[in-house]
């Protein structure tokens, strides 16, 4: 063990050396420095295990001595040497970085050796605690606390030199799904690999930290402006998007990044982090796998978002939602073919709120799960009512959000609800979105097959708007494709849309899947669809979504085979299907 004795009084120095010799502590190799300047030189030149430090040196005294040693060798244990008259002072220095103290001339050899060993041990546990307080044990990168401290310092430096810093807030997209499907060990591996990759994407001197869960933050100092931050954000997105090899699997993940620039966003560190977090949420909202800069207006958006979330919860509790029904028409038989159930919400304070507005919030907050079951039950109740009054029943479709579909017990609960209301499963159709199936996971496939086994029909909503990877159509048990209304509204306007519609219809026919064109508003659109052999249509042309009792006449017409029905009248002006 190498010990450095810093002591200007040679007789004191000799006393310590002699005491140690008497202990036959031969493993302790003593070097001596008589001034702080000498001590600094020796510490820079050599590695020591401990320093014994006098506090009255020619070129330094008191706490200053401890500070100087700590600056040069922050990990070195320090035992201060005090005279009898300044013992109190020596004790107070223990909180300032020294590990122990010895009163000169008092210590016998054994006391000195014990003090040295104790100081080394204490320094080691101090360093360990320090590490734990500042680093994330899983990824070995700095934690939130450390990041916060660094951010505070960086902001102070930026103020002083009128420079800029950027704060990037990262959150993995759908990490929970990975954790749930592959297990926590795989999740942990992924986070560790993330940290390694992120470290490569940033410059030396930037600070990368794990804030908790799947959240990371990056602090960039001395950047030119938004463009620099943007460049780093892009390279992070790239580097994360490459597949990860976790155990035997390749996993592809993406991340969303919120960025805030200081001093443009002249807030304290806590608020800076919060603002970057808000911007990150915006990045997620706008499709994930991208970045967004924080702007003030995001604050107000966020407040509105939270209010909406609270109102949805209240509306659920007060049964303030209702369901309207829109007819689907068979273009060949000119009869009612089915009905789509759509959610409606009139908020006491804000009036009618469109599902386009509240469904995403319900999805994000998880309220879509109870809301979805409520919807299915209400639909079942309506069908039961119609059936009890002797009306014929056509399949009623219910929109299902990905969050509901991803629940492991979803098929089971659907089965239970149908059973409870005595509903023939063939009367229910579930409308799922394309994106869900394109992920093509075992879980999605299993879920679909279980729903098929129950006997419900499966429809793909908004078809054609996702990436046109059609392979999944062959692999999944799908009954219906709904051509997205954006294509229908483009009929007669965009050549491309017409071509896409034709392609979807003929693809579906070859796979023995039904097609429904939604959002049909005009005779021209209807005629085009009939000419191209589209079997079913839905839209304002045939009827707006209506309360359940208003569906009764349509179902009645179906029962009595009336030639002069509402639907027939509309279709009368169109050419016959297949003509
Ligand atoms: P979607 O499933 O594509 O529903 C069709 C939307 O088009 C409905 O809007 C419907 O009112 C509207 N529509 C019907 N005919 C026409 C037409 O001829 N022209 C035009 N321009 N629009 C037409 P809505 O009811 O506002 O619903 C919007 C979206 O909200 C739905 O799109 C669906 O994604 C979602 N949604 C509605 N109800 C539910 C629900 O119960 N659960 C879930 N998860 N989502 C729902
Ligand atoms: Ca739908
Ligand atoms: Ca749709």
Coordinates of C-alpha atoms in Angstrom, one line a residue, residues 15 22 77 126 148 154 158 162-163 197 209 216 243 276 298 319 332 341 347 404 428 435 452 470 480 504 536 553 555:
X15 CA 7.2 10.3 14.5
X22 CA 7.0 -0.3 15.1
X77 CA -8.9 8.5 1.1
X126 CA -18.6 6.5 -0.1
X148 CA -30.5 17.0 -13.3
X154 CA -24.8 23.4 -18.1
X158 CA -24.7 28.7 -21.0
X162 CA -24.2 33.1 -23.9
X163 CA -24.1 29.7 -25.5
X197 CA -26.0 2.6 -29.0
X209 CA -28.8 9.4 -18.9
X216 CA -33.6 8.4 -21.8
X243 CA -32.6 -4.3 -35.6
X276 CA -38.9 18.1 -23.5
X298 CA -48.0 22.5 -26.5
X319 CA -73.2 6.6 -19.1
X332 CA -76.9 -6.3 -55.9
X341 CA -72.3 1.1 -34.7
X347 CA -70.3 16.5 -23.3
X404 CA -58.6 -3.6 -26.9
X428 CA -71.5 -9.3 -34.8
X435 CA -51.9 -1.5 -38.8
X452 CA -63.1 -16.7 -35.6
X470 CA -51.1 -7.3 -48.5
X480 CA -64.6 -8.0 -45.1
X504 CA -59.0 -3.7 -53.9
X536 CA -71.6 -3.3 -50.5
X553 CA -88.1 0.8 -40.3
X555 CA -85.1 -3.8 -40.5

